[in-house]
CSV table of C-alpha atoms and ligand atoms in Angstrom, one decimal:
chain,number,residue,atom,x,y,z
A,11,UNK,CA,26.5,-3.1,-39.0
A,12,UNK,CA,28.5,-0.1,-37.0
A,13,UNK,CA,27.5,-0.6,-33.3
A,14,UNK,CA,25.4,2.5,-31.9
A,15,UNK,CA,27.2,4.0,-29.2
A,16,UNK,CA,25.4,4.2,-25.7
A,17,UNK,CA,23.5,7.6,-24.6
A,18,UNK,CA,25.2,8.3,-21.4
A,19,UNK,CA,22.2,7.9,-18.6
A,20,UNK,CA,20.1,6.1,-21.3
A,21,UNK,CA,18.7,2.7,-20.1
A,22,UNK,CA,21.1,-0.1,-21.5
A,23,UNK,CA,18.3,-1.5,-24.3
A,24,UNK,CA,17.9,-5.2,-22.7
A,25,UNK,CA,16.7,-3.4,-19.6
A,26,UNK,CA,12.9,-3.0,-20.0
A,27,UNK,CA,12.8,-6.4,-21.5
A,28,UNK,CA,14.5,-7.9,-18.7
A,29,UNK,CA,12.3,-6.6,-16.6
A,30,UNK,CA,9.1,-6.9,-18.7
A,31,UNK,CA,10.5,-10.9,-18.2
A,32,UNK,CA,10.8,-10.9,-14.6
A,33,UNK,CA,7.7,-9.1,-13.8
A,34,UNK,CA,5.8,-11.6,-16.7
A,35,UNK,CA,7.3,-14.4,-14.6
A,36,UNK,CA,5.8,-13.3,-11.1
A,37,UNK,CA,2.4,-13.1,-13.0
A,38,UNK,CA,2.4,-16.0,-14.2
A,39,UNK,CA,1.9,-17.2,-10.5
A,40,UNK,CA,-1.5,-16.0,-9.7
A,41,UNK,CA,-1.7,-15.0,-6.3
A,42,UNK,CA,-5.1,-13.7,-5.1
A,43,UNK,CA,-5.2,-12.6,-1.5
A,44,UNK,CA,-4.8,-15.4,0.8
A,45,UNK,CA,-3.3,-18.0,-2.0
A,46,UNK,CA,0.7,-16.5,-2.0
A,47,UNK,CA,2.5,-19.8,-1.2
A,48,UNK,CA,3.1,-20.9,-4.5
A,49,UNK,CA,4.7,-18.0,-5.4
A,50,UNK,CA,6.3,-17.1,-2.3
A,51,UNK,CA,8.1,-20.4,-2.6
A,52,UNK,CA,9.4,-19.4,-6.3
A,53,UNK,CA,10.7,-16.3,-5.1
A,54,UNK,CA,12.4,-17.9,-2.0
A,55,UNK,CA,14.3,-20.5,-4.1
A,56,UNK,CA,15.4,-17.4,-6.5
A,57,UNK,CA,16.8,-15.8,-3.3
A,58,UNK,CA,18.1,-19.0,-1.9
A,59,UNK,CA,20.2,-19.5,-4.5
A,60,UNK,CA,21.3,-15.6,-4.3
A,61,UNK,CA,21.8,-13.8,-1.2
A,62,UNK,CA,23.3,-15.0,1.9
A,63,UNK,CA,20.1,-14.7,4.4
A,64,UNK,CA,16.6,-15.5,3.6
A,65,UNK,CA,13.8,-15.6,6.8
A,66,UNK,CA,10.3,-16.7,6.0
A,67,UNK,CA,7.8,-16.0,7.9
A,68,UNK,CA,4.2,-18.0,6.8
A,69,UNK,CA,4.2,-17.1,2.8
A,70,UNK,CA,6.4,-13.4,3.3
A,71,UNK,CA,10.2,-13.3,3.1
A,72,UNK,CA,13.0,-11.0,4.1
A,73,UNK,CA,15.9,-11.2,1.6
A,74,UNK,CA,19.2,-9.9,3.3
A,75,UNK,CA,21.0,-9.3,-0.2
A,76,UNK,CA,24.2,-8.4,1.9
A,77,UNK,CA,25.8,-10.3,4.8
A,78,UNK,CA,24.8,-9.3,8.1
A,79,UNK,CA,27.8,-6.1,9.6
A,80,UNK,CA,29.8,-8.1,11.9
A,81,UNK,CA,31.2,-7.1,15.6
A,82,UNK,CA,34.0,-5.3,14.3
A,83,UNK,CA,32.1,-2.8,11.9
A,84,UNK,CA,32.9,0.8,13.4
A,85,UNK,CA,30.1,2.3,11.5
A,86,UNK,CA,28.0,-0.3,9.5
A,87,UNK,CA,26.6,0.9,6.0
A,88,UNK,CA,22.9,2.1,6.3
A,89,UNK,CA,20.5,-0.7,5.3
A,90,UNK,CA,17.6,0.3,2.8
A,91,UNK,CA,15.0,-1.8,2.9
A,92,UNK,CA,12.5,-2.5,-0.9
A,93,UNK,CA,9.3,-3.8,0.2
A,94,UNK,CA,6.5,-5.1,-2.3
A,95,UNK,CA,3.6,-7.3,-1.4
A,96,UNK,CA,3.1,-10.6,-3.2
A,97,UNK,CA,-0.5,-10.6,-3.4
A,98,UNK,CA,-3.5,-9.2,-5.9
A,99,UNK,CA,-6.8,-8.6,-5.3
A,100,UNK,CA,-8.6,-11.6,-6.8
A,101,UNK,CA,-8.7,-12.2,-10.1
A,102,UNK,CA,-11.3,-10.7,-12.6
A,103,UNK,CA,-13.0,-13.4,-14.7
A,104,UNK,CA,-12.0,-12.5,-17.2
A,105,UNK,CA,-8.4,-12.1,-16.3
A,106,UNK,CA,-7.8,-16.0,-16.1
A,107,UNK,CA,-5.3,-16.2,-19.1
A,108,UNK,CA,-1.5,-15.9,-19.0
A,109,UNK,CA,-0.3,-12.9,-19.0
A,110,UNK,CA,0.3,-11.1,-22.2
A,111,UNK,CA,2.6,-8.5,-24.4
A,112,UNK,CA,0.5,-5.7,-25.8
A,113,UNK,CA,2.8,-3.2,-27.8
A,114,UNK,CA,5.1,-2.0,-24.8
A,115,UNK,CA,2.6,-3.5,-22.1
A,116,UNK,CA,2.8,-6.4,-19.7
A,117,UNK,CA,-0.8,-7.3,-19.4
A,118,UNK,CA,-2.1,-9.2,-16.4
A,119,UNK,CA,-3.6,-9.6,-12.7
A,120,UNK,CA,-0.9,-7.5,-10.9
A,121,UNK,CA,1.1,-6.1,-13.0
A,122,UNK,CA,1.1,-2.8,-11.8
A,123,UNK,CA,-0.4,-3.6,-8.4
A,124,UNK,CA,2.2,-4.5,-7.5
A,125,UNK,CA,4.5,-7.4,-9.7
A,126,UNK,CA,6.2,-5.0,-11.4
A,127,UNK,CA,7.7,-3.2,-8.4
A,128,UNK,CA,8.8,-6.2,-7.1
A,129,UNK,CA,10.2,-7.3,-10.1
A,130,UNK,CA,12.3,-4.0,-9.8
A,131,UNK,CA,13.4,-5.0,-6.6
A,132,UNK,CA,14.7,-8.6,-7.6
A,133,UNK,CA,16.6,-6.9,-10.1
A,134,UNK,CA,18.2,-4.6,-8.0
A,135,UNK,CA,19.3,-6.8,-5.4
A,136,UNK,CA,20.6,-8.8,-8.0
A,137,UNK,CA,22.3,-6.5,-10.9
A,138,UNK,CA,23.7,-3.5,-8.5
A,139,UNK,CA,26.9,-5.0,-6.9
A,140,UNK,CA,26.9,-4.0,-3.3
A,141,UNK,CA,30.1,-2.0,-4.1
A,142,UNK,CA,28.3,0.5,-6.2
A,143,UNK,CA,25.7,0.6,-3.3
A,144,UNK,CA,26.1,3.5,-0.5
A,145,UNK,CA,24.3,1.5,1.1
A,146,UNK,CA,23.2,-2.9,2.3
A,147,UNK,CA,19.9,-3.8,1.0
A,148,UNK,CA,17.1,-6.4,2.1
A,149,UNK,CA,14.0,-7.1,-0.1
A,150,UNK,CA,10.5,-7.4,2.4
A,151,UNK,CA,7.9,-9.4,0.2
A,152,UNK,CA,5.1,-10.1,1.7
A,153,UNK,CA,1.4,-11.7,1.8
A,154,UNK,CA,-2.1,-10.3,2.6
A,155,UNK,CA,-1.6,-6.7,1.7
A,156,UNK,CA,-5.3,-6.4,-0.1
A,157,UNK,CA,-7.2,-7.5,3.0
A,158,UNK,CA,-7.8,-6.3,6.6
A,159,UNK,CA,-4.9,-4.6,8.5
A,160,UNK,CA,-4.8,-7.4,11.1
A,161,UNK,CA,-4.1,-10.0,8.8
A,162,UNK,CA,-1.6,-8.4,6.7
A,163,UNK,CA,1.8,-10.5,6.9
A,164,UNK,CA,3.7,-7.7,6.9
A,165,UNK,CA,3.0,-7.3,10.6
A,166,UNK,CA,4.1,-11.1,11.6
A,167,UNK,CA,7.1,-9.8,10.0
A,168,UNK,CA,7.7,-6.8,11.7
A,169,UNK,CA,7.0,-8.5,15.2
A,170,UNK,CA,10.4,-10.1,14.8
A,171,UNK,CA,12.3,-7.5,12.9
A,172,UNK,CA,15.7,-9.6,13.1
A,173,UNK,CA,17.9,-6.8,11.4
A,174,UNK,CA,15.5,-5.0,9.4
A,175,UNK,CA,15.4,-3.1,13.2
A,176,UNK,CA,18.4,-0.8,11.9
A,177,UNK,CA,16.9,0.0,8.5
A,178,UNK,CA,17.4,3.6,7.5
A,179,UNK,CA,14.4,3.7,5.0
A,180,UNK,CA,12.2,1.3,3.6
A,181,UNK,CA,10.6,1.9,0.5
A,182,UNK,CA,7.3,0.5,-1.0
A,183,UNK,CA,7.3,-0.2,-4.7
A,184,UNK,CA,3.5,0.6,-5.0
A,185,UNK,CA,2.1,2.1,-7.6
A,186,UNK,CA,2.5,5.9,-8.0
A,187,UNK,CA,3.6,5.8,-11.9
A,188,UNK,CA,7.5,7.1,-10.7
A,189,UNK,CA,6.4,9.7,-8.4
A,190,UNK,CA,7.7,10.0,-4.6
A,191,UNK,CA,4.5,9.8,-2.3
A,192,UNK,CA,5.4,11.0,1.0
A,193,UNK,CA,3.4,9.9,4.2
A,194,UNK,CA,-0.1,8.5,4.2
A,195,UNK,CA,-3.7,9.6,5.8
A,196,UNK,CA,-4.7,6.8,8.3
A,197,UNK,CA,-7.9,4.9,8.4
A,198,UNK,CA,-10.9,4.7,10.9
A,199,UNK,CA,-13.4,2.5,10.1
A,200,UNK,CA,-16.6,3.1,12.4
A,201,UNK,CA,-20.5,1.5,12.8
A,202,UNK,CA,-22.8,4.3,13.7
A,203,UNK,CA,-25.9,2.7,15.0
A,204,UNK,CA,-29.4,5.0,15.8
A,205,UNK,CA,-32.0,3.1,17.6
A,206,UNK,CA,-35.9,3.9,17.2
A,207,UNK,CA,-38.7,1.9,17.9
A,208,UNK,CA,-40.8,0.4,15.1
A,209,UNK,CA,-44.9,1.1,14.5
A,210,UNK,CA,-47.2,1.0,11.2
A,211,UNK,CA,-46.4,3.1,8.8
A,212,UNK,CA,-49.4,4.7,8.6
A,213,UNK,CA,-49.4,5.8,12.6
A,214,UNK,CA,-45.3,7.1,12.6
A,215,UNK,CA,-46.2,8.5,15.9
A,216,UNK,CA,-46.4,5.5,17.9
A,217,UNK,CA,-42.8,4.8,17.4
A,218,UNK,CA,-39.8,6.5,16.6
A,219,UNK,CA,-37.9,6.2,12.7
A,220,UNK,CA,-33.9,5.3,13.5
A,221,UNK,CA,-33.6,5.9,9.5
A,222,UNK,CA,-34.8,9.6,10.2
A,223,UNK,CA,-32.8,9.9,13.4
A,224,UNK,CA,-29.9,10.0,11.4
A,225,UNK,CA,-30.4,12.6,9.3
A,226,UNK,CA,-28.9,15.5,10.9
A,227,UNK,CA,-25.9,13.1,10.8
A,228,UNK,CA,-25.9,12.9,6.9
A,229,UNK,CA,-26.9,16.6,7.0
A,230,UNK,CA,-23.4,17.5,8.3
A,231,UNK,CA,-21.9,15.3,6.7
A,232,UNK,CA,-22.8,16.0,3.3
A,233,UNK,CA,-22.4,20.4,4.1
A,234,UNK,CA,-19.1,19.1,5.3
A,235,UNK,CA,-15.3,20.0,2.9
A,236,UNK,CA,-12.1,18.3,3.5
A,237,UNK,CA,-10.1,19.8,6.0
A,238,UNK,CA,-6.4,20.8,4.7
A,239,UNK,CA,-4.0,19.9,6.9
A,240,UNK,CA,-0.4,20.7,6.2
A,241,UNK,CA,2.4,17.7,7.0
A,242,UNK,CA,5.6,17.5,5.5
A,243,UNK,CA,5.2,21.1,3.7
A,244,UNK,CA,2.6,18.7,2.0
A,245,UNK,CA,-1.4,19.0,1.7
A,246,UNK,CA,-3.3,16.7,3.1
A,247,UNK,CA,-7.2,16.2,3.6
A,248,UNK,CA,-8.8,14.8,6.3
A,249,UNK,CA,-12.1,13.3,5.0
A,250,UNK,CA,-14.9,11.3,6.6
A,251,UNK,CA,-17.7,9.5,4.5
A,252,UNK,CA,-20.6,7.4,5.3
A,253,UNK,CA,-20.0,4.1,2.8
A,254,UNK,CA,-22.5,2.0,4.0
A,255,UNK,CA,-26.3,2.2,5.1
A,256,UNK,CA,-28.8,-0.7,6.6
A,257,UNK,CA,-32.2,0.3,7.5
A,258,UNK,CA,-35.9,-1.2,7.3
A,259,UNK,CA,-37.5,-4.5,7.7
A,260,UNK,CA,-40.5,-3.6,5.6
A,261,UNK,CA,-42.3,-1.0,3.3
A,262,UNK,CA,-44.9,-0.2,6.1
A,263,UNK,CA,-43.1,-0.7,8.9
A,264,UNK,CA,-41.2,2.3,10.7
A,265,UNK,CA,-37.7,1.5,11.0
A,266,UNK,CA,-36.4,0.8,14.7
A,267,UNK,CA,-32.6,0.3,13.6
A,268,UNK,CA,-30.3,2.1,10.9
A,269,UNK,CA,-26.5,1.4,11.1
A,270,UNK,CA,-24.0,3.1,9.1
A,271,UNK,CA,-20.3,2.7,8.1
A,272,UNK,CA,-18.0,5.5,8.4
A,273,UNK,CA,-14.7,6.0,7.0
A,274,UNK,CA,-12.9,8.6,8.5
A,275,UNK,CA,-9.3,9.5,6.6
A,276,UNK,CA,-7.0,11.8,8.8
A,277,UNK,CA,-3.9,13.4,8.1
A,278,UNK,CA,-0.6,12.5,9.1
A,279,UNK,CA,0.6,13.6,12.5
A,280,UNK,CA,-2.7,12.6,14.3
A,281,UNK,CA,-2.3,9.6,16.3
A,282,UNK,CA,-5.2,7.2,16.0
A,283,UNK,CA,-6.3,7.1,19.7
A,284,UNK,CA,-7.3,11.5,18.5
A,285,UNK,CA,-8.7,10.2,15.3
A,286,UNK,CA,-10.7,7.5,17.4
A,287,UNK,CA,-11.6,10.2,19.6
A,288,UNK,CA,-13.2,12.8,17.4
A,289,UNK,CA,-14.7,10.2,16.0
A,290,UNK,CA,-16.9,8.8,18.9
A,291,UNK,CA,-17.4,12.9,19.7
A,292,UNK,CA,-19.3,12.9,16.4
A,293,UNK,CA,-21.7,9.7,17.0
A,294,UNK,CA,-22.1,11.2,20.5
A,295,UNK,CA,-23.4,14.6,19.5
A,296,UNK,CA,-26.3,12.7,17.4
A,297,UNK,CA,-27.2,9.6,19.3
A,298,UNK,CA,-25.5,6.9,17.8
A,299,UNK,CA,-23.9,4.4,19.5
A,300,UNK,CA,-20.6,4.1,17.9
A,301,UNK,CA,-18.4,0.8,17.6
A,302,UNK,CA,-14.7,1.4,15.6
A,303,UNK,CA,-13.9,-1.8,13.5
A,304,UNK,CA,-10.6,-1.0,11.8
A,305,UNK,CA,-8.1,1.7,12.7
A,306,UNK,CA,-4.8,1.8,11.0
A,307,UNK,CA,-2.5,4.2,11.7
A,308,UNK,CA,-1.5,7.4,9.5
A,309,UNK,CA,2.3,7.8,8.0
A,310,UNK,CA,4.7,11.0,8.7
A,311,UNK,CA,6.0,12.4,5.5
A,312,UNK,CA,9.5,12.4,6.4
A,313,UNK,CA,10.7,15.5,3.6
A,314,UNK,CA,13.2,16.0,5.8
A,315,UNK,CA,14.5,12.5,6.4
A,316,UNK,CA,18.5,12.7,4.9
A,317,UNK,CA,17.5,9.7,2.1
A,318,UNK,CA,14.8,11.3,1.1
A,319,UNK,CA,16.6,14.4,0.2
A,320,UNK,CA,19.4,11.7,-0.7
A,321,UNK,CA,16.8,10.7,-3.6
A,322,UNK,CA,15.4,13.7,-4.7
A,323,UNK,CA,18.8,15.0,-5.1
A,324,UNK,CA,19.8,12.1,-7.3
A,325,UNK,CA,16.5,11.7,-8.9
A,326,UNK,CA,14.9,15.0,-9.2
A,327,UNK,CA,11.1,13.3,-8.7
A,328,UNK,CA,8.2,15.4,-7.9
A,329,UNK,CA,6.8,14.6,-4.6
A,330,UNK,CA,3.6,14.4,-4.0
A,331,UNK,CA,1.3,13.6,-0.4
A,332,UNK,CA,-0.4,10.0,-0.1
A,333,UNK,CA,-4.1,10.6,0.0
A,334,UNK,CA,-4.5,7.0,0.6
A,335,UNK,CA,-3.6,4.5,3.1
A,336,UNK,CA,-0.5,2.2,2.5
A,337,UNK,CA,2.1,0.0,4.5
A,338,UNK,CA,4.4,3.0,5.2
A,339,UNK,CA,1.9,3.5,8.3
A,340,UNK,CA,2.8,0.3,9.8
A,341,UNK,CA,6.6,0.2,9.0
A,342,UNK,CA,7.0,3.9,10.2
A,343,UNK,CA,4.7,2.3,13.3
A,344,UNK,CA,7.7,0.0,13.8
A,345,UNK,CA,10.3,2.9,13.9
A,346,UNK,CA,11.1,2.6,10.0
A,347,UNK,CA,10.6,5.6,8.3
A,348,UNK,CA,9.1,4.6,4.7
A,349,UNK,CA,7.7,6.1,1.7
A,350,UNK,CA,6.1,5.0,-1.3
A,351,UNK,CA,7.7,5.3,-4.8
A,352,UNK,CA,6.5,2.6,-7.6
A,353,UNK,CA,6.5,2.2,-11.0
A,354,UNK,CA,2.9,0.7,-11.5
A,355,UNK,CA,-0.1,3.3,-12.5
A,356,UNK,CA,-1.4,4.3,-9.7
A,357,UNK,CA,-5.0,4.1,-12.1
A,358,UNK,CA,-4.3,0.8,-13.0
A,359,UNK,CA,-4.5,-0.9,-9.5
A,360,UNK,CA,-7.6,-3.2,-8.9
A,361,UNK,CA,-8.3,-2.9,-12.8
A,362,UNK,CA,-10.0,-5.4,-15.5
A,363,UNK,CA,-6.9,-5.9,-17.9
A,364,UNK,CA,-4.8,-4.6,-15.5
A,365,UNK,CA,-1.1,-3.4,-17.0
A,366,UNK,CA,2.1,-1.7,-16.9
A,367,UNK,CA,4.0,0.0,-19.3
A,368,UNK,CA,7.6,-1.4,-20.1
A,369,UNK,CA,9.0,2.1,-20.5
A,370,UNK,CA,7.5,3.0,-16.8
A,371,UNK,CA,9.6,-0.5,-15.2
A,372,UNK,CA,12.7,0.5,-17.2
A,373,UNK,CA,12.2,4.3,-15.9
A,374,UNK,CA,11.1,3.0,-11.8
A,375,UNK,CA,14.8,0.9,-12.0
A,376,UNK,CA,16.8,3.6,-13.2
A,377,UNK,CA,15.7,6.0,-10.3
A,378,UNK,CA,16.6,3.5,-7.9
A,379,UNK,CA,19.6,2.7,-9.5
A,380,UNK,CA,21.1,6.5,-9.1
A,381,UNK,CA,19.5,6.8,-5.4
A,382,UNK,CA,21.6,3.7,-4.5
A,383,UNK,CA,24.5,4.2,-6.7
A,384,UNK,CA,27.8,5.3,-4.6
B,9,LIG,ZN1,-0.7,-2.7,-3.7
């Protein structure tokens, strides 16, 4: 048998099956929101045994895959920073089973959302010598990324940023099927509440219908498109949409309460306290009383940032805006610029039978190997 020579830039062939194994491995640890320490303690003896610093923090790690620039450094490499979450949402029922092969699929809680991408990133720090790096790296793997933005770990990490204070870039291996996603829209979540006074049904005039008092509200809301708002040369679209609705005690009673959730999405470059603002403006034009329950910050785009140009250069990946919310907010919050580029499908996060396709983990190491090449 005459060997087949390799197709210069072609994936060496052992490379989608390595990481096919690695990412298999990491979801054969189920690890549901709030239940990450078995895991996390697998992938901190891998990087024990690796890399010269590991910090844990709770069940989230930061992997310094190169030893820290000493005194003498004139002008210490950049550091890049890979950052995945360890977590899933919980687990379908029908999801219990290992996970599976499926033609050139890794089936399995996770898988794109987001064990694949982290899989990526063990590989990396691992297989890419730091001599054929421009740059130091450190892995950020974290807990409680599917849950409220108080209790995500990543923020008891960044409290004590150690050295991932001089990071460069981080990047978030999140889904987005090998496309760069720049920046993110923040998050406002709001309760709208219109008071009335209840009566009988069939004499509405003796008291006053809350569920009717916040029509107008809906009114606007439903007449109401997405704003365009240009970040980044990129289009985003600021959004705000009534997800919730409690009203009514009883078929013949007049209502005398009706509270709503909003969820108002703004664009990048609008602070939260403006967001919060406008917000509170709208409850106050129609009576409501307005209470804001969870506000998380919105993400620059950083196109012009010189390692994003760095990677499009080497890459040649479409770009696209974030119309969604993701941990690049609270890293860029820290003073980290961050943007999102995964090799998960974006369509299969939160799935039944959640998967990813082999060819798309081979692909999402491959573009991070020429960004990080020398
Ligand atoms: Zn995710």
């Amino acid at each position: 048998v005459t060997s087949i020579p390799p197709i210069p830039g072609a994936a060496p062939p052992d490379l989608a099956e390595d990481l096919a194994r690695r990412a298999g491995a990491l979801c054969a640890i189920p690890s549901p929101i709030g239940h990450e320490q078995a895991i996390c303690d697998e992938v901190e003896r891998w990087a024990r045994a690796r890399f010269p610093a590991v910090r844990r923090v709770k069940n989230s790690l930061v992997v310094s895959v190169d030893p820290a620039p000493g005194p003498s450094a004139a002008a210490p490499r950049p550091l890049v920073a890979l950052c995945g979450h360890l977590d899933t949402v919980p687990v379908h029922e029908e999801d219990r089973g290992p996970p599976r092969r499926e033609g050139g699929r890794l089936v399995a809680p996770g898988a794109s959302d987001m064990k694949g991408g982290v899989a990526v990133a063990m590989r990396l720090a691992e297989a890419l010598p730091r001599a054929e790096r421009f740059c130091d790296l450190a892995l950020v793997l974290y807990a409680r990324e599917e849950g409220p933005y108080l209790e995500n770990e990543l923020g008891d990490v960044l409290a004590e940023p150690g050295d991932l204070a001089r990071a460069a870039l981080a990047l978030c291996l999140e889904p987005t099927d090998n496309v760069l996603q720049l920046g993110c829209v923040g998050s406002i979540h709001a309760t709208f509440v219109f008071q009335g006074r209840a009566a009988h049904s069939a004499r509405p005039w003796q008291g006053e219908n809350a569920v009717h008092r916040a029509g107008a509200l809906l009114a606007e809301l439903h007449a109401r498109a997405p704003r365009e708002v240009t970040s980044g040369g990129l289009s985003f679209r600021e959004v705000t949409s009534v997800t919730r609705i409690e009203g009514g005690r009883a078929r013949n009673v007049v209502p005398d309460r009706c509270a709503l959730n909003l969820n108002f999405r703004f664009a990048p470059g609008r602070g939260v306290d403006d967001a919060a603002a406008e917000l509170s403006a709208l409850g106050a034009r129609h009576g409501a009383a307005v209470t804001l329950t969870d506000l998380s910050p919105s993400c620059p785009a950083f196109a012009d940032h010189p390692l994003v140009a760095r990677l499009r250069e080497r890459t040649g990946i479409a770009a696209e805006p974030k119309q969604a919310w993701t941990d690049v907010a609270r890293l860029a919050a820290h003073g980290i610029p961050a943007v999102n580029l995964g090799p998960g499908a974006t369509a299969q996060a939160h799935q039944r039978g959640e998967w990813v396709e082999l060819a798309a983990l081979a692909e999402g190491y491959a573009l991070y190997e020429r960004f990080l090449r020398t």
